[in-house]
Tab-separated table of C-alpha atoms in Angstrom:
chain	number	residue	atom	x	y	z
Y	1	MET	CA	54.249	53.260	-29.838
Y	2	MET	CA	53.768	51.548	-27.102
Y	3	GLN	CA	56.749	51.421	-26.108
Y	4	HIS	CA	60.265	54.389	-26.082
Y	5	ALA	CA	63.611	53.047	-26.779
Y	6	ILE	CA	66.057	55.642	-24.871
Y	7	PRO	CA	70.409	54.956	-25.577
Y	8	PHE	CA	71.914	54.174	-22.605
Y	9	LEU	CA	74.825	52.286	-21.320
Y	10	MET	CA	75.190	50.411	-17.690
Y	11	MET	CA	78.333	51.142	-15.602
Y	12	ARG	CA	80.011	50.203	-12.838
Y	13	GLY	CA	81.431	53.488	-11.060
Y	14	GLY	CA	83.421	52.897	-8.202
Y	15	THR	CA	81.388	50.370	-5.830
Y	16	SER	CA	77.976	51.298	-7.209
Y	17	ARG	CA	76.220	50.598	-10.047
Y	18	GLY	CA	74.040	53.037	-13.035
Y	19	LEU	CA	72.598	53.820	-16.235
Y	20	TYR	CA	73.842	56.385	-17.862
Y	21	PHE	CA	72.212	58.334	-20.549
Y	22	ALA	CA	73.094	60.878	-23.001
Y	23	ARG	CA	70.904	64.684	-21.105
Y	24	ALA	CA	69.344	65.289	-24.740
Y	25	ASP	CA	67.568	61.568	-24.797
Y	26	LEU	CA	65.522	62.295	-21.873
Y	27	PRO	CA	62.933	64.743	-21.530
Y	28	ALA	CA	63.748	67.613	-20.239
Y	29	GLU	CA	60.845	68.633	-17.824
Y	30	PRO	CA	61.915	67.063	-14.271
Y	31	ALA	CA	58.191	65.262	-13.420
Y	32	ARG	CA	58.377	63.639	-16.878
Y	33	LEU	CA	62.300	63.139	-16.825
Y	34	ALA	CA	61.487	61.308	-13.185
Y	35	ARG	CA	58.532	58.831	-14.612
Y	36	VAL	CA	61.193	57.974	-17.203
Y	37	LEU	CA	63.500	56.929	-15.294
Y	38	ILE	CA	60.900	55.083	-12.409
Y	39	ALA	CA	59.921	52.797	-15.061
Y	40	ALA	CA	63.896	52.281	-16.735
Y	41	LEU	CA	64.744	50.864	-13.360
Y	42	GLY	CA	61.476	49.898	-11.820
Y	43	ALA	CA	61.187	51.785	-9.245
Y	44	GLY	CA	58.115	50.832	-6.283
Y	45	HIS	CA	59.224	47.377	-6.178
Y	46	PRO	CA	62.113	46.031	-3.901
Y	47	TYR	CA	63.607	43.536	-6.942
Y	48	ASN	CA	62.979	46.604	-9.159
Y	49	ILE	CA	61.616	43.895	-11.168
Y	50	ASP	CA	60.058	45.335	-13.824
Y	51	GLY	CA	63.069	47.608	-14.750
Y	52	LEU	CA	67.102	47.768	-14.956
Y	53	GLY	CA	67.404	48.551	-10.990
Y	54	GLY	CA	68.725	45.728	-8.908
Y	55	GLY	CA	67.327	45.870	-5.447
Y	56	VAL	CA	69.554	48.120	-3.496
Y	57	ALA	CA	70.218	51.792	-3.169
Y	58	VAL	CA	73.595	51.964	-4.903
Y	59	THR	CA	72.264	49.831	-8.108
Y	60	THR	CA	69.445	52.214	-8.463
Y	61	LYS	CA	72.020	55.408	-9.440
Y	62	VAL	CA	71.521	57.200	-12.842
Y	63	ALA	CA	73.743	59.752	-15.130
Y	64	MET	CA	73.099	62.714	-17.494
Y	65	LEU	CA	75.654	63.778	-19.453
Y	66	SER	CA	76.063	66.639	-22.217
Y	67	ARG	CA	78.724	68.633	-23.273
Y	68	SER	CA	79.081	71.721	-20.626
Y	69	THR	CA	79.422	74.988	-21.466
Y	70	ASP	CA	81.044	76.204	-18.864
Y	71	PRO	CA	84.706	77.340	-19.840
Y	72	GLU	CA	86.048	75.208	-16.765
Y	73	ALA	CA	84.939	72.155	-17.807
Y	74	ASP	CA	83.745	70.019	-20.740
Y	75	ILE	CA	81.004	67.864	-19.018
Y	76	ASP	CA	77.920	68.507	-17.713
Y	77	TYR	CA	77.419	64.951	-15.036
Y	78	PHE	CA	73.661	65.167	-13.291
Y	79	PHE	CA	72.646	62.754	-11.374
Y	80	ALA	CA	69.713	60.851	-9.948
Y	81	GLN	CA	69.112	58.847	-6.964
Y	82	VAL	CA	65.878	56.219	-7.966
Y	83	SER	CA	64.869	54.874	-4.553
Y	84	VAL	CA	64.223	50.919	-5.128
Y	85	ASN	CA	61.202	50.327	-2.855
Y	86	GLU	CA	59.233	53.817	-3.511
Y	87	GLU	CA	58.150	55.276	-7.266
Y	88	ARG	CA	60.561	58.856	-6.626
Y	89	VAL	CA	63.439	59.913	-7.433
Y	90	ASP	CA	65.960	62.617	-5.819
Y	91	PHE	CA	67.948	65.174	-7.787
Y	92	LYS	CA	69.330	66.952	-4.990
Y	93	PRO	CA	72.489	64.901	-4.103
Y	94	THR	CA	75.348	63.799	-6.274
Y	95	CYS	CA	76.874	60.489	-6.770
Y	96	GLY	CA	80.950	59.923	-6.477
Y	97	ASN	CA	80.891	56.472	-7.288
Y	98	ILE	CA	78.560	56.635	-10.441
Y	99	LEU	CA	80.640	59.863	-11.194
Y	100	SER	CA	83.527	57.411	-11.510
Y	101	GLY	CA	82.495	56.164	-14.658
Y	102	VAL	CA	81.183	59.445	-15.882
Y	103	GLY	CA	84.365	60.382	-17.991
Y	104	PRO	CA	84.585	56.274	-19.742
Y	105	ALA	CA	80.921	56.994	-20.776
Y	106	ALA	CA	81.673	60.320	-21.773
Y	107	ILE	CA	84.626	59.058	-24.569
Y	108	GLU	CA	81.757	56.055	-24.891
Y	109	MET	CA	79.188	58.233	-25.987
Y	110	GLY	CA	81.884	60.429	-28.161
Y	111	MET	CA	81.715	63.206	-25.821
Y	112	ILE	CA	84.681	63.229	-25.476
Y	113	ALA	CA	87.711	62.359	-27.821
Y	114	ALA	CA	90.394	60.146	-25.882
Y	115	THR	CA	94.134	60.611	-26.335
Y	116	GLU	CA	97.077	58.541	-25.270
Y	117	PRO	CA	98.146	57.221	-22.491
Y	118	VAL	CA	95.515	59.187	-20.664
Y	119	THR	CA	92.507	61.058	-21.426
Y	120	ARG	CA	92.276	64.327	-18.707
Y	121	VAL	CA	88.114	65.032	-18.235
Y	122	ARG	CA	86.702	67.863	-16.665
Y	123	ILE	CA	83.401	66.969	-15.175
Y	124	ARG	CA	80.834	69.796	-13.464
Y	125	ALA	CA	78.450	68.073	-11.498
Y	126	VAL	CA	75.569	69.522	-11.868
Y	127	ASN	CA	73.506	68.976	-8.776
Y	128	THR	CA	76.437	70.269	-6.655
Y	129	GLY	CA	78.394	72.853	-8.536
Y	130	ALA	CA	81.527	70.576	-7.854
Y	131	LEU	CA	84.359	70.346	-10.496
Y	132	VAL	CA	86.213	66.962	-10.854
Y	133	VAL	CA	89.397	66.221	-13.157
Y	134	ALA	CA	89.147	62.938	-13.677
Y	135	VAL	CA	92.370	61.237	-15.327
Y	136	ILE	CA	91.767	57.534	-17.411
Y	137	GLN	CA	93.718	55.240	-18.467
Y	138	THR	CA	93.330	55.148	-23.031
Y	139	LEU	CA	94.764	53.009	-26.042
Y	140	GLY	CA	93.743	53.365	-29.518
Y	141	GLY	CA	90.971	55.477	-28.767
Y	142	ARG	CA	89.272	53.278	-26.164
Y	143	VAL	CA	88.705	53.402	-22.882
Y	144	VAL	CA	91.465	50.864	-20.801
Y	145	TYR	CA	89.600	49.056	-18.573
Y	146	ASP	CA	91.596	46.180	-17.105
Y	147	GLY	CA	94.154	47.187	-14.944
Y	148	ASP	CA	95.944	46.320	-11.674
Y	149	LEU	CA	94.467	48.276	-8.982
Y	150	ALA	CA	91.902	46.987	-6.106
Y	151	ILE	CA	89.230	48.524	-4.422
Y	152	ASP	CA	87.593	47.237	-1.918
Y	153	GLY	CA	83.522	46.563	-2.520
Y	154	VAL	CA	84.267	45.180	-5.948
Y	155	PRO	CA	85.428	42.031	-6.617
Y	156	ARG	CA	87.894	42.225	-9.671
Y	157	ARG	CA	90.546	44.542	-10.472
Y	158	GLY	CA	90.967	47.031	-13.071
Y	159	ALA	CA	92.703	49.514	-14.537
Y	160	PRO	CA	92.866	53.283	-12.074
Y	161	ILE	CA	90.865	56.784	-12.678
Y	162	ARG	CA	91.837	58.953	-10.562
Y	163	LEU	CA	89.692	61.860	-9.672
Y	164	GLY	CA	90.780	65.155	-8.219
Y	165	PHE	CA	87.321	67.140	-6.410
Y	166	ARG	CA	87.637	70.603	-6.172
Y	167	GLU	CA	85.240	73.709	-4.968
Y	168	THR	CA	83.439	71.156	-2.970
Y	169	VAL	CA	82.945	72.533	0.393
Y	170	GLY	CA	78.830	74.139	0.741
Y	171	ALA	CA	78.115	72.254	-1.449
Y	172	ALA	CA	74.245	71.884	-1.105
Y	173	THR	CA	73.984	73.921	1.799
Y	174	GLY	CA	76.657	77.222	0.572
Y	175	GLN	CA	78.621	76.343	4.457
Y	176	LEU	CA	80.906	74.418	5.701
Y	177	LEU	CA	79.528	74.124	9.271
Y	178	PRO	CA	75.600	74.846	7.805
Y	179	THR	CA	74.341	75.374	11.513
Y	180	GLY	CA	76.887	77.618	12.539
Y	181	GLN	CA	79.533	75.860	14.660
Y	182	ALA	CA	81.508	72.063	15.218
Y	183	ARG	CA	78.804	70.460	17.968
Y	184	ASP	CA	75.266	70.487	17.651
Y	185	ARG	CA	73.013	68.366	20.337
Y	186	ILE	CA	70.368	66.608	19.328
Y	187	ASP	CA	68.024	64.451	21.207
Y	188	GLY	CA	70.703	64.014	23.752
Y	189	VAL	CA	73.106	62.852	20.932
Y	190	GLU	CA	76.701	65.290	19.862
Y	191	VAL	CA	76.796	66.387	15.975
Y	192	THR	CA	78.591	67.670	13.511
Y	193	CYS	CA	76.624	68.626	10.743
Y	194	LEU	CA	79.462	69.097	7.801
Y	195	ASP	CA	79.010	69.650	4.098
Y	196	VAL	CA	81.873	68.738	1.942
Y	197	ALA	CA	80.352	67.507	-1.637
Y	198	MET	CA	77.968	65.764	0.689
Y	199	PRO	CA	76.503	67.161	3.521
Y	200	VAL	CA	76.384	64.683	6.331
Y	201	VAL	CA	75.200	64.525	9.767
Y	202	ILE	CA	77.914	63.012	11.744
Y	203	ALA	CA	78.183	61.443	14.913
Y	204	GLN	CA	79.894	59.088	17.115
Y	205	ALA	CA	79.310	55.172	17.089
Y	206	GLU	CA	79.757	54.858	20.945
Y	207	ALA	CA	77.050	57.505	21.564
Y	208	PHE	CA	74.381	54.824	20.472
Y	209	GLY	CA	75.813	52.120	21.940
Y	210	LEU	CA	77.889	50.797	18.909
Y	211	THR	CA	81.323	50.538	18.542
Y	212	GLY	CA	81.762	51.476	14.861
Y	213	ALA	CA	82.932	48.068	14.015
Y	214	GLU	CA	79.300	46.268	13.178
Y	215	THR	CA	78.279	44.673	10.192
Y	216	ALA	CA	75.875	46.254	7.711
Y	217	ALA	CA	73.917	43.754	8.247
Y	218	GLU	CA	73.652	44.585	11.706
Y	219	LEU	CA	73.330	48.108	11.536
Y	220	ASP	CA	70.078	47.581	8.994
Y	221	ALA	CA	68.568	45.323	11.687
Y	222	ASP	CA	68.297	47.584	14.746
Y	223	THR	CA	65.285	49.090	14.264
Y	224	ALA	CA	66.229	51.356	17.242
Y	225	PHE	CA	69.140	52.538	16.236
Y	226	ILE	CA	67.269	53.041	12.801
Y	227	ALA	CA	64.342	54.999	14.628
Y	228	ARG	CA	66.731	56.777	16.921
Y	229	ARG	CA	69.232	58.206	13.554
Y	230	GLU	CA	65.969	59.161	11.448
Y	231	ALA	CA	64.822	61.487	14.308
Y	232	ILE	CA	68.693	62.935	14.922
Y	233	ARG	CA	69.263	63.436	11.213
Y	234	VAL	CA	65.094	64.954	10.229
Y	235	LYS	CA	66.438	67.379	12.952
Y	236	ALA	CA	69.701	68.168	11.953
Y	237	GLY	CA	68.313	68.748	8.322
Y	238	ALA	CA	66.228	71.752	9.985
Y	239	LEU	CA	69.203	73.354	11.403
Y	240	MET	CA	71.281	72.674	8.462
Y	241	GLY	CA	69.017	74.547	6.975
Y	242	MET	CA	67.423	72.403	4.433
Y	243	GLY	CA	63.847	72.283	5.491
Y	244	ASP	CA	62.234	69.317	5.597
Y	245	VAL	CA	64.197	66.258	5.150
Y	246	SER	CA	62.040	63.202	5.924
Y	247	ALA	CA	61.135	62.635	1.978
Y	248	SER	CA	65.336	62.899	1.370
Y	249	VAL	CA	68.283	61.845	0.702
Y	250	THR	CA	70.328	64.283	2.520
Y	251	PRO	CA	71.838	64.726	4.395
Y	252	LYS	CA	73.199	61.516	4.753
Y	253	PHE	CA	74.420	60.230	8.405
Y	254	ALA	CA	77.382	58.480	9.396
Y	255	LEU	CA	78.700	57.156	11.896
Y	256	MET	CA	82.498	57.178	13.128
Y	257	ALA	CA	85.047	55.257	15.434
Y	258	ARG	CA	88.657	54.955	16.311
Y	259	ALA	CA	90.153	52.485	13.596
Y	260	ARG	CA	90.741	48.491	13.811
Y	261	GLN	CA	92.485	48.364	10.951
Y	262	GLY	CA	94.885	50.421	10.550
Y	263	GLY	CA	93.451	53.268	8.965
Y	264	THR	CA	92.915	56.417	10.119
Y	265	ALA	CA	89.561	55.887	10.901
Y	266	SER	CA	86.782	53.347	11.161
Y	267	ALA	CA	83.207	54.918	9.469
Y	268	ARG	CA	79.716	53.835	8.424
Y	269	TYR	CA	77.296	55.333	6.079
Y	270	PHE	CA	73.822	55.963	5.389
Y	271	MET	CA	72.363	56.128	2.627
Y	272	PRO	CA	70.265	57.018	4.716
Y	273	GLN	CA	67.813	54.437	5.301
Y	274	THR	CA	70.645	51.700	4.914
Y	275	CYS	CA	74.239	51.468	5.820
Y	276	HIS	CA	76.088	51.720	2.477
Y	277	PRO	CA	77.652	48.561	1.767
Y	278	SER	CA	81.096	50.508	1.238
Y	279	MET	CA	81.418	53.914	0.959
Y	280	ALA	CA	80.582	56.355	-0.759
Y	281	VAL	CA	82.494	58.559	-2.745
Y	282	THR	CA	80.986	61.882	-1.737
Y	283	GLY	CA	80.367	60.772	1.506
Y	284	ALA	CA	84.143	59.578	1.645
Y	285	GLN	CA	85.650	63.495	1.488
Y	286	CYS	CA	82.740	64.586	4.216
Y	287	LEU	CA	84.412	61.998	6.776
Y	288	ALA	CA	88.317	62.240	5.534
Y	289	ALA	CA	87.303	66.254	6.288
Y	290	SER	CA	85.724	66.277	9.568
Y	291	LEU	CA	88.770	64.725	10.965
Y	292	LEU	CA	90.373	68.196	9.882
Y	293	VAL	CA	87.631	70.014	11.513
Y	294	PRO	CA	88.733	71.341	15.386
Y	295	GLY	CA	85.790	70.801	17.985
Y	296	SER	CA	84.066	68.648	15.626
Y	297	VAL	CA	83.055	64.717	17.140
Y	298	THR	CA	85.660	62.873	15.077
Y	299	ALA	CA	88.508	65.377	15.465
Y	300	ASP	CA	89.949	63.403	18.166
Y	301	LEU	CA	90.661	60.393	15.948
Y	302	ALA	CA	93.674	62.044	14.309
Y	303	PRO	CA	95.327	64.545	15.630
Y	304	GLY	CA	97.899	66.794	14.694
Y	305	LEU	CA	97.359	66.110	11.037
Y	306	THR	CA	98.999	68.249	8.349
Y	307	SER	CA	98.713	68.953	4.075
Y	308	PRO	CA	98.679	67.021	2.372
Y	309	ALA	CA	97.013	64.389	4.458
Y	310	ASP	CA	96.394	60.918	3.384
Y	311	LEU	CA	93.036	59.108	5.301
Y	312	VAL	CA	92.284	55.734	5.437
Y	313	LEU	CA	88.811	55.392	6.376
Y	314	GLU	CA	87.367	51.462	6.991
Y	315	HIS	CA	84.004	50.615	5.735
Y	316	PRO	CA	82.164	47.318	5.774
Y	317	SER	CA	83.805	45.649	2.800
Y	318	GLY	CA	87.209	46.827	3.511
Y	319	ARG	CA	89.020	50.642	3.036
Y	320	ILE	CA	88.922	53.880	1.299
Y	321	GLU	CA	91.758	56.357	1.063
Y	322	VAL	CA	91.241	60.240	0.619
Y	323	THR	CA	93.799	62.409	0.159
Y	324	VAL	CA	93.205	65.742	1.561
Y	325	GLU	CA	94.800	68.896	0.848
Y	326	PHE	CA	94.325	71.651	3.028
Y	327	THR	CA	95.215	75.049	4.858
Y	328	PRO	CA	94.715	75.114	8.343
Y	329	SER	CA	92.755	78.208	9.952
Y	330	GLY	CA	94.952	78.309	12.993
Y	331	GLY	CA	93.010	78.183	16.223
Y	332	GLU	CA	89.423	77.027	16.811
Y	333	ALA	CA	88.472	78.292	13.405
Y	334	PRO	CA	88.574	75.012	10.272
Y	335	PRO	CA	90.700	74.807	7.641
Y	336	GLU	CA	90.425	75.897	4.130
Y	337	LEU	CA	89.915	73.098	2.221
Y	338	HIS	CA	91.526	72.841	-1.338
Y	339	THR	CA	91.231	69.619	-3.311
Y	340	ALA	CA	91.066	65.535	-2.202
Y	341	GLY	CA	91.700	62.826	-4.314
Y	342	ILE	CA	90.246	59.781	-4.671
Y	343	LEU	CA	91.504	56.483	-6.921
Y	344	ARG	CA	88.382	54.392	-7.915
Y	345	THR	CA	87.937	51.987	-11.083
Y	346	ALA	CA	84.848	51.622	-13.944
Y	347	ARG	CA	83.616	49.028	-16.316
Y	348	LEU	CA	81.591	49.449	-18.601
Y	349	LEU	CA	78.883	46.054	-18.585
Y	350	ALA	CA	76.358	46.823	-21.472
Y	351	ARG	CA	74.919	49.059	-23.662
Y	352	GLY	CA	71.858	49.262	-25.867
Y	353	GLU	CA	68.378	50.379	-25.873
Y	354	VAL	CA	66.373	50.503	-22.422
Y	355	LEU	CA	62.587	50.452	-22.958
Y	356	VAL	CA	60.034	52.505	-21.145
Y	357	PRO	CA	56.450	53.005	-21.522
Y	358	ALA	CA	55.225	55.671	-23.724
Y	359	SER	CA	53.166	56.747	-20.539
Y	360	ALA	CA	55.883	57.165	-18.781
Y	361	LEU	CA	56.721	60.379	-21.656
Y	362	SER	CA	53.301	61.766	-21.674
């Protein structure tokens, strides 16, 4: 065979889009798996012209699903971030927006039977070990995609999908504060290195001479800021015990500033080379958690928070709401984080077979 056919779903999950596969339909060996995903998405070209990617990081994502053997989960969700311009795949991070589509995809694939009026799917994020409960609107054994919930960064409304995240502290490093302190000074900039759902290096926008209200395009055009930001991120990754992160998408980087449109704080999140056009779900959890940590670079943005805290992060496309349940530890000690809740939508866009060269499987 000159090409190999692999069944897939293409779904929008939150403010991302990706291919959803049954894990059993893909190679088990990581190097072969990476080659297949690179071919399927068309990685290595700015337009992903030879694959199904969309030319930006939020559309070159992959979810791989299987029934879970974990007694606390129904579905295992293995995530891959496929590069746009390079033939490279990163299996370290997870993606909360793509996770929004995991419950619906599991129902569409026949891995979960739908119930009415909602179907509750317990998901284990394989990459990080986080446990998530997704509540999906279902009717007549099918997923309901139409609804009235609007999320900023998506042009049409949809049925709400409620995500409840737990066991997200130390997802990548095993610690809430991987460097052992709430603040570190790197290249003259104070940062907070935090690991909640996603390891993120957080700085105040004003430390770079920015307002925190810049558009994604403005930040992506600021070459001096990009170079300085990346140097700090790489040094922070080493301090966090993550080794050389120069070729990895984690840790991510974020700028925080005072809210300008009635939210809790303004945020700009980087993936890490470019600014996210809206906000990552995992990133939103980490940035929301940073507001609760005494001594962090963001602690003064929202003082006196009590549990449950309904936090609103303003991003380039609008805002995202995160509800965090926590127990304050008192004094300067960080709080004990319990759960983070976020509402998202998803939509099935296409189903069929993606064809990859047989050489990708050899």
